[in-house]
Amino acid sequence: MMTMNNNNMTPKKFADYLNKKVCANVLEIIFDGSSVVDAQCLKDVKVVSQMLTFGFVFSYVKFKQDFIDNYDFPSTSNSKRVFDVFKTIYSGENIALDLMIYAITEMQMDVLKNGDNSYFRGVIAPLKGDMQIPSLREPIKKWLQNETYAEKNPLVILEMLMAVYHSFPFLEKIEVNYKKEEELPFKSLIEFINPQTEKTYPSFLTLVENDFGVYYLFSYEGIPSENNEEKTKLTYYSLCGATSCSEDLPTKKFNPFFKPSCLKTKVKSEPIFAKSFFSLSYRNIKNLSLAISDVISDETKDELEDRFETKYIDIFKFGKKKSELNWDNIITILMIDLGPSALLEIILGTDGLYFNNILKNLEMRYIGCKEAKNFRENVKKKYYSALENEERILKRMSGEALSPKNKRALKRSLMAKSIIVEMTNLDEAKKNKQEVNISIAESLVDKIKKVNKIINNTALSNSAAILKINRELEAIFRHIIPFYCGILAYQEHKEKMWREVVDESSVNKEEVFNECERRFFEAAKNEIVKIKKSSLGELIGAFRALCHSVFSCEKKATDKQLENSRLLNGAIGRGYVCSYGAFEKILKVKCDEDMDKEMVKGDKRMEWFFNTEKHSKPLEDVYASSILYENFLYTVKDLLDFLMYNQDYEKERVLGKQISYDPVYPFVVRYDTKSENRDGYNINSFRISSLDEGLSHDEDIVTGVKILSEREYCINEKYYCIPNAASSNSRWWIEPFLINCRKYDQMICGVFNEETNEEKKKSIDKET
């Protein structure tokens, strides 16, 4: 927990302080009739809830009276949220802890941003201590259920109470009046009086006194009654929420006091999704959704509406005026559905304007939270460091600088990740703390698009195009071969560890997975070291060797091949790397009758057309003749489709390309959300992005899958994924094989960096 502002403050000293500052009749209400507060009562967490409720009720009744007086309310984004809350109270919203904290936080934001121009000046003040109002929700709810635990932390309770007290400056000047009301079933109604302005704020039955103390109105509802007389059931809670009572009141007596009609609008109030989202403990994401809503321009809102209005008809409501749209709800729902990173990547521009404005707004929302000190600087520092690092890695992997489009995508992704990670680190639990690194992992579809771009570049000669395509194919095989070597090592160690287990219930499964993953990277690294200097022809030969290392129906299998086949089947649900027959068929270049007879002597394997000397020499013109070049392109297309769909590549091309359950090249998936079903199984939602145009004509559409898994994954992280062919369908994948994209790409990049460093060292040694 956070430490107190004043190290010398104790419950005794704070009690004396309150007794001097706060009017006795106000203390009587807050502290159950005691006009003098002692140190002992400050050790009870209920007192925090009491003061919070009292402050909220006063803010509400002040608004209500001003509304009746036709006050000209401001229209700032924060104040509008609070007014919407006040208007929905007793019309679908009850006065509960979540609603109070939501509203008070927005009041403080309004004062912080607008100062003396804020409607809430004099009522609410920005935080002065280290404790945030939103952070009170969890301990209050927890400690009200377990008072024994709360009693062990009196100084923490005092710190929370000080934060609430400092949030309500009106406590030092407001007075309370008990108004007798003989016609109602209450001892008295309570009024607030400001002696400076001589203004009275009647509570309209919101705050009442009976024989057992002071109660606030939690909810009311109409009930059937005898003689057709309409009645209203009023439900009250004590300020600390410990006890409740209810009264049935004739509606004709209730209306004149409460006057609910003065707050009713012609259109039924919409649910406050941002508040509801906050009540699910997603405090940081709720802050982010409101920060985005605060800073985005009308132009961005129009873009979001054009993009999502068809899918989200219920929140955009066709025909509704733009001024009537509730952007808090829209942004919150989009964030829940798309995920915060995905939404940020859509909104953020690479000019950094929104990035800076969102950070500034968030910093204001965390005002007083010492963990959020230098929030903007920390996020920006990590962002620029990650950007430099990832650009270097990606350049090293592709052999060329990032294209402007990919660089913009990288910037947006890193901005989003930097914001999310820093906000996550503000949580006291600090669970799943992540590095601010993100990999713009290229899926096979991304690579296919790059190859198509090369083919369509009319400025390139055939020979130059072949060299560029070969370079892309090299990168593909350097990715696949180590990946499968890693899978075999992973599964072998996994089975070995489980064979040694005596009591399965005592095993930490995540530790087992982590050790297996370590073996994966160890084997994959050893393999990439072997093939890092190989030409494309040599890489295809290495891939053939990998395919032969597992059982094939075409040949008599060795014990090692049978073992590898069994391991692969356990890991990905198929006992082979790929359909070897289909692979060999693709690698034979189909020759045309018009070709030079000297060049055509039966079937020619594809390697014959590749430069086996690592592109050190340009291809001879004879190899780049138009006929051979066209056949080369057909072969490349077949090969890329095969890597995506395995043996079904020709069928999928005809059927429109569904998601394959046994791809040769792994998918790139992003971990989106996690939930637990009622039987206790973890259900993870992943999204497959950058799908082939045959799968989706809209590049913005992503396909989601549900994964049933015992593993723990990092939210918003990308993974290379091969589904388990034996236990997958179009919606559910059970325990697919997943490896973190960033870790795998950095491992491959690291091998090449080691090579570069070794070459530099040899050069220096030679010179000396």
PDB file of N, CA and C in Angstrom, residues 370-441:
ATOM      1  N   LYS A 370       1.702   8.349  -6.682  1.00  0.00           N
ATOM      2  CA  LYS A 370       3.152   8.520  -6.768  1.00  0.00           C
ATOM      3  C   LYS A 370       3.782   7.545  -7.765  1.00  0.00           C
ATOM      4  N   GLU A 371       3.123   6.366  -7.991  1.00  0.00           N
ATOM      5  CA  GLU A 371       3.636   5.453  -8.994  1.00  0.00           C
ATOM      6  C   GLU A 371       3.540   6.047 -10.398  1.00  0.00           C
ATOM      7  N   ALA A 372       2.672   7.055 -10.568  1.00  0.00           N
ATOM      8  CA  ALA A 372       2.483   7.653 -11.886  1.00  0.00           C
ATOM      9  C   ALA A 372       3.346   8.890 -12.093  1.00  0.00           C
ATOM     10  N   LYS A 373       4.271   9.126 -11.177  1.00  0.00           N
ATOM     11  CA  LYS A 373       5.159  10.281 -11.322  1.00  0.00           C
ATOM     12  C   LYS A 373       5.976  10.115 -12.605  1.00  0.00           C
ATOM     13  N   ASN A 374       6.078  11.192 -13.373  1.00  0.00           N
ATOM     14  CA  ASN A 374       6.801  11.169 -14.651  1.00  0.00           C
ATOM     15  C   ASN A 374       6.207  10.139 -15.620  1.00  0.00           C
ATOM     16  N   PHE A 375       4.888  10.000 -15.561  1.00  0.00           N
ATOM     17  CA  PHE A 375       4.212   8.999 -16.393  1.00  0.00           C
ATOM     18  C   PHE A 375       4.508   9.218 -17.879  1.00  0.00           C
ATOM     19  N   ARG A 376       4.311  10.458 -18.342  1.00  0.00           N
ATOM     20  CA  ARG A 376       4.528  10.738 -19.764  1.00  0.00           C
ATOM     21  C   ARG A 376       5.971  10.465 -20.180  1.00  0.00           C
ATOM     22  N   GLU A 377       6.913  10.949 -19.354  1.00  0.00           N
ATOM     23  CA  GLU A 377       8.326  10.782 -19.678  1.00  0.00           C
ATOM     24  C   GLU A 377       8.714   9.313 -19.737  1.00  0.00           C
ATOM     25  N   ASN A 378       8.178   8.521 -18.796  1.00  0.00           N
ATOM     26  CA  ASN A 378       8.503   7.092 -18.774  1.00  0.00           C
ATOM     27  C   ASN A 378       7.997   6.383 -20.022  1.00  0.00           C
ATOM     28  N   VAL A 379       6.752   6.708 -20.412  1.00  0.00           N
ATOM     29  CA  VAL A 379       6.180   6.057 -21.594  1.00  0.00           C
ATOM     30  C   VAL A 379       6.974   6.433 -22.840  1.00  0.00           C
ATOM     31  N   LYS A 380       7.269   7.709 -23.000  1.00  0.00           N
ATOM     32  CA  LYS A 380       7.980   8.160 -24.200  1.00  0.00           C
ATOM     33  C   LYS A 380       9.393   7.581 -24.264  1.00  0.00           C
ATOM     34  N   LYS A 381      10.044   7.534 -23.120  1.00  0.00           N
ATOM     35  CA  LYS A 381      11.406   6.996 -23.080  1.00  0.00           C
ATOM     36  C   LYS A 381      11.413   5.536 -23.530  1.00  0.00           C
ATOM     37  N   LYS A 382      10.470   4.755 -23.010  1.00  0.00           N
ATOM     38  CA  LYS A 382      10.396   3.342 -23.383  1.00  0.00           C
ATOM     39  C   LYS A 382       9.981   3.176 -24.840  1.00  0.00           C
ATOM     40  N   TYR A 383       9.116   4.062 -25.305  1.00  0.00           N
ATOM     41  CA  TYR A 383       8.667   3.979 -26.690  1.00  0.00           C
ATOM     42  C   TYR A 383       9.824   4.206 -27.655  1.00  0.00           C
ATOM     43  N   TYR A 384      10.588   5.275 -27.459  1.00  0.00           N
ATOM     44  CA  TYR A 384      11.684   5.581 -28.381  1.00  0.00           C
ATOM     45  C   TYR A 384      12.780   4.517 -28.330  1.00  0.00           C
ATOM     46  N   SER A 385      13.034   3.986 -27.146  1.00  0.00           N
ATOM     47  CA  SER A 385      14.023   2.914 -27.011  1.00  0.00           C
ATOM     48  C   SER A 385      13.568   1.667 -27.751  1.00  0.00           C
ATOM     49  N   ALA A 386      12.293   1.304 -27.587  1.00  0.00           N
ATOM     50  CA  ALA A 386      11.756   0.119 -28.262  1.00  0.00           C
ATOM     51  C   ALA A 386      11.730   0.312 -29.772  1.00  0.00           C
ATOM     52  N   LEU A 387      11.400   1.529 -30.221  1.00  0.00           N
ATOM     53  CA  LEU A 387      11.348   1.812 -31.652  1.00  0.00           C
ATOM     54  C   LEU A 387      12.720   1.611 -32.295  1.00  0.00           C
ATOM     55  N   GLU A 388      13.737   2.140 -31.658  1.00  0.00           N
ATOM     56  CA  GLU A 388      15.095   1.990 -32.182  1.00  0.00           C
ATOM     57  C   GLU A 388      15.509   0.520 -32.227  1.00  0.00           C
ATOM     58  N   ASN A 389      15.187  -0.203 -31.162  1.00  0.00           N
ATOM     59  CA  ASN A 389      15.562  -1.610 -31.060  1.00  0.00           C
ATOM     60  C   ASN A 389      14.861  -2.461 -32.123  1.00  0.00           C
ATOM     61  N   GLU A 390      13.550  -2.264 -32.261  1.00  0.00           N
ATOM     62  CA  GLU A 390      12.783  -3.084 -33.199  1.00  0.00           C
ATOM     63  C   GLU A 390      13.123  -2.762 -34.653  1.00  0.00           C
ATOM     64  N   GLU A 391      13.389  -1.489 -34.959  1.00  0.00           N
ATOM     65  CA  GLU A 391      13.792  -1.133 -36.320  1.00  0.00           C
ATOM     66  C   GLU A 391      15.092  -1.841 -36.699  1.00  0.00           C
ATOM     67  N   ARG A 392      15.988  -1.899 -35.741  1.00  0.00           N
ATOM     68  CA  ARG A 392      17.268  -2.562 -35.990  1.00  0.00           C
ATOM     69  C   ARG A 392      17.073  -4.058 -36.241  1.00  0.00           C
ATOM     70  N   ILE A 393      16.226  -4.690 -35.414  1.00  0.00           N
ATOM     71  CA  ILE A 393      15.981  -6.128 -35.556  1.00  0.00           C
ATOM     72  C   ILE A 393      15.307  -6.437 -36.892  1.00  0.00           C
ATOM     73  N   LEU A 394      14.268  -5.677 -37.219  1.00  0.00           N
ATOM     74  CA  LEU A 394      13.521  -5.942 -38.441  1.00  0.00           C
ATOM     75  C   LEU A 394      14.356  -5.674 -39.691  1.00  0.00           C
ATOM     76  N   LYS A 395      15.204  -4.656 -39.615  1.00  0.00           N
ATOM     77  CA  LYS A 395      16.089  -4.369 -40.742  1.00  0.00           C
ATOM     78  C   LYS A 395      17.073  -5.503 -40.935  1.00  0.00           C
ATOM     79  N   ARG A 396      17.559  -6.022 -39.812  1.00  0.00           N
ATOM     80  CA  ARG A 396      18.522  -7.111 -39.887  1.00  0.00           C
ATOM     81  C   ARG A 396      17.885  -8.372 -40.475  1.00  0.00           C
ATOM     82  N   MET A 397      16.641  -8.614 -40.120  1.00  0.00           N
ATOM     83  CA  MET A 397      15.958  -9.821 -40.587  1.00  0.00           C
ATOM     84  C   MET A 397      15.627  -9.752 -42.073  1.00  0.00           C
ATOM     85  N   SER A 398      15.209  -8.576 -42.532  1.00  0.00           N
ATOM     86  CA  SER A 398      14.778  -8.455 -43.927  1.00  0.00           C
ATOM     87  C   SER A 398      15.904  -8.030 -44.860  1.00  0.00           C
ATOM     88  N   GLY A 399      16.986  -7.519 -44.291  1.00  0.00           N
ATOM     89  CA  GLY A 399      18.108  -7.095 -45.113  1.00  0.00           C
ATOM     90  C   GLY A 399      17.930  -5.733 -45.737  1.00  0.00           C
ATOM     91  N   GLU A 400      16.859  -5.032 -45.395  1.00  0.00           N
ATOM     92  CA  GLU A 400      16.629  -3.707 -45.956  1.00  0.00           C
ATOM     93  C   GLU A 400      15.817  -2.870 -44.976  1.00  0.00           C
ATOM     94  N   ALA A 401      15.840  -1.551 -45.193  1.00  0.00           N
ATOM     95  CA  ALA A 401      15.121  -0.648 -44.296  1.00  0.00           C
ATOM     96  C   ALA A 401      13.618  -0.888 -44.392  1.00  0.00           C
ATOM     97  N   LEU A 402      12.910  -0.545 -43.313  1.00  0.00           N
ATOM     98  CA  LEU A 402      11.458  -0.713 -43.300  1.00  0.00           C
ATOM     99  C   LEU A 402      10.803   0.196 -44.321  1.00  0.00           C
ATOM    100  N   SER A 403       9.759  -0.303 -44.954  1.00  0.00           N
ATOM    101  CA  SER A 403       8.986   0.538 -45.857  1.00  0.00           C
ATOM    102  C   SER A 403       8.241   1.578 -45.022  1.00  0.00           C
ATOM    103  N   PRO A 404       7.870   2.721 -45.609  1.00  0.00           N
ATOM    104  CA  PRO A 404       7.115   3.737 -44.846  1.00  0.00           C
ATOM    105  C   PRO A 404       5.856   3.183 -44.198  1.00  0.00           C
ATOM    106  N   LYS A 405       5.147   2.276 -44.904  1.00  0.00           N
ATOM    107  CA  LYS A 405       3.918   1.700 -44.355  1.00  0.00           C
ATOM    108  C   LYS A 405       4.218   0.853 -43.127  1.00  0.00           C
ATOM    109  N   ASN A 406       5.247   0.006 -43.223  1.00  0.00           N
ATOM    110  CA  ASN A 406       5.602  -0.845 -42.084  1.00  0.00           C
ATOM    111  C   ASN A 406       6.154  -0.028 -40.922  1.00  0.00           C
ATOM    112  N   LYS A 407       6.845   1.047 -41.236  1.00  0.00           N
ATOM    113  CA  LYS A 407       7.373   1.889 -40.167  1.00  0.00           C
ATOM    114  C   LYS A 407       6.236   2.578 -39.424  1.00  0.00           C
ATOM    115  N   ARG A 408       5.211   3.020 -40.161  1.00  0.00           N
ATOM    116  CA  ARG A 408       4.054   3.631 -39.503  1.00  0.00           C
ATOM    117  C   ARG A 408       3.347   2.609 -38.618  1.00  0.00           C
ATOM    118  N   ALA A 409       3.212   1.390 -39.133  1.00  0.00           N
ATOM    119  CA  ALA A 409       2.568   0.335 -38.339  1.00  0.00           C
ATOM    120  C   ALA A 409       3.371   0.018 -37.090  1.00  0.00           C
ATOM    121  N   LEU A 410       4.687   0.000 -37.227  1.00  0.00           N
ATOM    122  CA  LEU A 410       5.556  -0.262 -36.074  1.00  0.00           C
ATOM    123  C   LEU A 410       5.406   0.833 -35.030  1.00  0.00           C
ATOM    124  N   LYS A 411       5.378   2.081 -35.475  1.00  0.00           N
ATOM    125  CA  LYS A 411       5.234   3.199 -34.537  1.00  0.00           C
ATOM    126  C   LYS A 411       3.917   3.110 -33.774  1.00  0.00           C
ATOM    127  N   ARG A 412       2.830   2.869 -34.505  1.00  0.00           N
ATOM    128  CA  ARG A 412       1.527   2.791 -33.849  1.00  0.00           C
ATOM    129  C   ARG A 412       1.482   1.649 -32.839  1.00  0.00           C
ATOM    130  N   SER A 413       2.033   0.506 -33.223  1.00  0.00           N
ATOM    131  CA  SER A 413       2.020  -0.646 -32.320  1.00  0.00           C
ATOM    132  C   SER A 413       2.842  -0.381 -31.067  1.00  0.00           C
ATOM    133  N   LEU A 414       3.994   0.233 -31.238  1.00  0.00           N
ATOM    134  CA  LEU A 414       4.853   0.503 -30.085  1.00  0.00           C
ATOM    135  C   LEU A 414       4.265   1.592 -29.185  1.00  0.00           C
ATOM    136  N   MET A 415       3.633   2.594 -29.780  1.00  0.00           N
ATOM    137  CA  MET A 415       2.944   3.605 -28.968  1.00  0.00           C
ATOM    138  C   MET A 415       1.872   2.953 -28.113  1.00  0.00           C
ATOM    139  N   ALA A 416       1.043   2.112 -28.764  1.00  0.00           N
ATOM    140  CA  ALA A 416      -0.042   1.435 -28.043  1.00  0.00           C
ATOM    141  C   ALA A 416       0.511   0.556 -26.941  1.00  0.00           C
ATOM    142  N   LYS A 417       1.523  -0.235 -27.266  1.00  0.00           N
ATOM    143  CA  LYS A 417       2.089  -1.157 -26.281  1.00  0.00           C
ATOM    144  C   LYS A 417       2.712  -0.383 -25.125  1.00  0.00           C
ATOM    145  N   SER A 418       3.391   0.719 -25.410  1.00  0.00           N
ATOM    146  CA  SER A 418       4.031   1.512 -24.358  1.00  0.00           C
ATOM    147  C   SER A 418       2.997   2.046 -23.370  1.00  0.00           C
ATOM    148  N   ILE A 419       1.877   2.537 -23.897  1.00  0.00           N
ATOM    149  CA  ILE A 419       0.817   3.055 -23.023  1.00  0.00           C
ATOM    150  C   ILE A 419       0.247   1.947 -22.157  1.00  0.00           C
ATOM    151  N   ILE A 420      -0.110   0.823 -22.781  1.00  0.00           N
ATOM    152  CA  ILE A 420      -0.738  -0.281 -22.046  1.00  0.00           C
ATOM    153  C   ILE A 420       0.190  -0.817 -20.969  1.00  0.00           C
ATOM    154  N   VAL A 421       1.453  -1.026 -21.317  1.00  0.00           N
ATOM    155  CA  VAL A 421       2.392  -1.606 -20.352  1.00  0.00           C
ATOM    156  C   VAL A 421       2.608  -0.675 -19.165  1.00  0.00           C
ATOM    157  N   GLU A 422       2.779   0.616 -19.420  1.00  0.00           N
ATOM    158  CA  GLU A 422       3.024   1.545 -18.312  1.00  0.00           C
ATOM    159  C   GLU A 422       1.798   1.643 -17.410  1.00  0.00           C
ATOM    160  N   MET A 423       0.599   1.591 -17.997  1.00  0.00           N
ATOM    161  CA  MET A 423      -0.609   1.608 -17.177  1.00  0.00           C
ATOM    162  C   MET A 423      -0.722   0.332 -16.349  1.00  0.00           C
ATOM    163  N   THR A 424      -0.371  -0.795 -16.957  1.00  0.00           N
ATOM    164  CA  THR A 424      -0.402  -2.062 -16.235  1.00  0.00           C
ATOM    165  C   THR A 424       0.556  -2.035 -15.058  1.00  0.00           C
ATOM    166  N   ASN A 425       1.697  -1.402 -15.245  1.00  0.00           N
ATOM    167  CA  ASN A 425       2.693  -1.336 -14.177  1.00  0.00           C
ATOM    168  C   ASN A 425       2.246  -0.460 -13.009  1.00  0.00           C
ATOM    169  N   LEU A 426       1.218   0.358 -13.217  1.00  0.00           N
ATOM    170  CA  LEU A 426       0.714   1.184 -12.123  1.00  0.00           C
ATOM    171  C   LEU A 426      -0.114   0.378 -11.137  1.00  0.00           C
ATOM    172  N   ASP A 427      -0.606  -0.778 -11.567  1.00  0.00           N
ATOM    173  CA  ASP A 427      -1.381  -1.620 -10.655  1.00  0.00           C
ATOM    174  C   ASP A 427      -0.499  -2.078  -9.510  1.00  0.00           C
ATOM    175  N   GLU A 428      -1.058  -2.113  -8.337  1.00  0.00           N
ATOM    176  CA  GLU A 428      -0.288  -2.525  -7.171  1.00  0.00           C
ATOM    177  C   GLU A 428       0.199  -3.961  -7.299  1.00  0.00           C
ATOM    178  N   ALA A 429      -0.618  -4.814  -7.911  1.00  0.00           N
ATOM    179  CA  ALA A 429      -0.227  -6.218  -8.040  1.00  0.00           C
ATOM    180  C   ALA A 429       0.899  -6.387  -9.048  1.00  0.00           C
ATOM    181  N   LYS A 430       0.933  -5.507 -10.067  1.00  0.00           N
ATOM    182  CA  LYS A 430       1.945  -5.569 -11.118  1.00  0.00           C
ATOM    183  C   LYS A 430       2.044  -6.967 -11.725  1.00  0.00           C
ATOM    184  N   LYS A 431       0.893  -7.547 -12.057  1.00  0.00           N
ATOM    185  CA  LYS A 431       0.889  -8.874 -12.641  1.00  0.00           C
ATOM    186  C   LYS A 431       1.192  -8.805 -14.131  1.00  0.00           C
ATOM    187  N   ASN A 432       1.799  -9.871 -14.613  1.00  0.00           N
ATOM    188  CA  ASN A 432       2.104  -9.985 -16.037  1.00  0.00           C
ATOM    189  C   ASN A 432       2.847  -8.769 -16.572  1.00  0.00           C
ATOM    190  N   LYS A 433       3.824  -8.292 -15.802  1.00  0.00           N
ATOM    191  CA  LYS A 433       4.601  -7.144 -16.249  1.00  0.00           C
ATOM    192  C   LYS A 433       5.345  -7.516 -17.535  1.00  0.00           C
ATOM    193  N   GLN A 434       5.234  -6.662 -18.543  1.00  0.00           N
ATOM    194  CA  GLN A 434       5.810  -6.986 -19.837  1.00  0.00           C
ATOM    195  C   GLN A 434       6.855  -5.948 -20.214  1.00  0.00           C
ATOM    196  N   GLU A 435       7.800  -6.381 -21.045  1.00  0.00           N
ATOM    197  CA  GLU A 435       8.743  -5.438 -21.619  1.00  0.00           C
ATOM    198  C   GLU A 435       8.026  -4.646 -22.707  1.00  0.00           C
ATOM    199  N   VAL A 436       8.523  -3.431 -22.953  1.00  0.00           N
ATOM    200  CA  VAL A 436       7.887  -2.628 -23.998  1.00  0.00           C
ATOM    201  C   VAL A 436       8.548  -2.945 -25.326  1.00  0.00           C
ATOM    202  N   ASN A 437       8.427  -4.187 -25.726  1.00  0.00           N
ATOM    203  CA  ASN A 437       8.904  -4.617 -27.029  1.00  0.00           C
ATOM    204  C   ASN A 437       7.738  -5.243 -27.760  1.00  0.00           C
ATOM    205  N   ILE A 438       7.692  -5.029 -29.025  1.00  0.00           N
ATOM    206  CA  ILE A 438       6.647  -5.660 -29.828  1.00  0.00           C
ATOM    207  C   ILE A 438       7.250  -6.018 -31.172  1.00  0.00           C
ATOM    208  N   SER A 439       6.868  -7.127 -31.685  1.00  0.00           N
ATOM    209  CA  SER A 439       7.406  -7.550 -32.970  1.00  0.00           C
ATOM    210  C   SER A 439       6.343  -7.361 -34.040  1.00  0.00           C
ATOM    211  N   ILE A 440       6.710  -6.660 -35.091  1.00  0.00           N
ATOM    212  CA  ILE A 440       5.810  -6.597 -36.242  1.00  0.00           C
ATOM    213  C   ILE A 440       6.049  -7.903 -37.000  1.00  0.00           C
ATOM    214  N   ALA A 441       5.626  -9.004 -36.386  1.00  0.00           N
ATOM    215  CA  ALA A 441       5.886 -10.328 -36.940  1.00  0.00           C
ATOM    216  C   ALA A 441       5.181 -10.469 -38.282  1.00  0.00           C
TER     217      ALA A 441
END
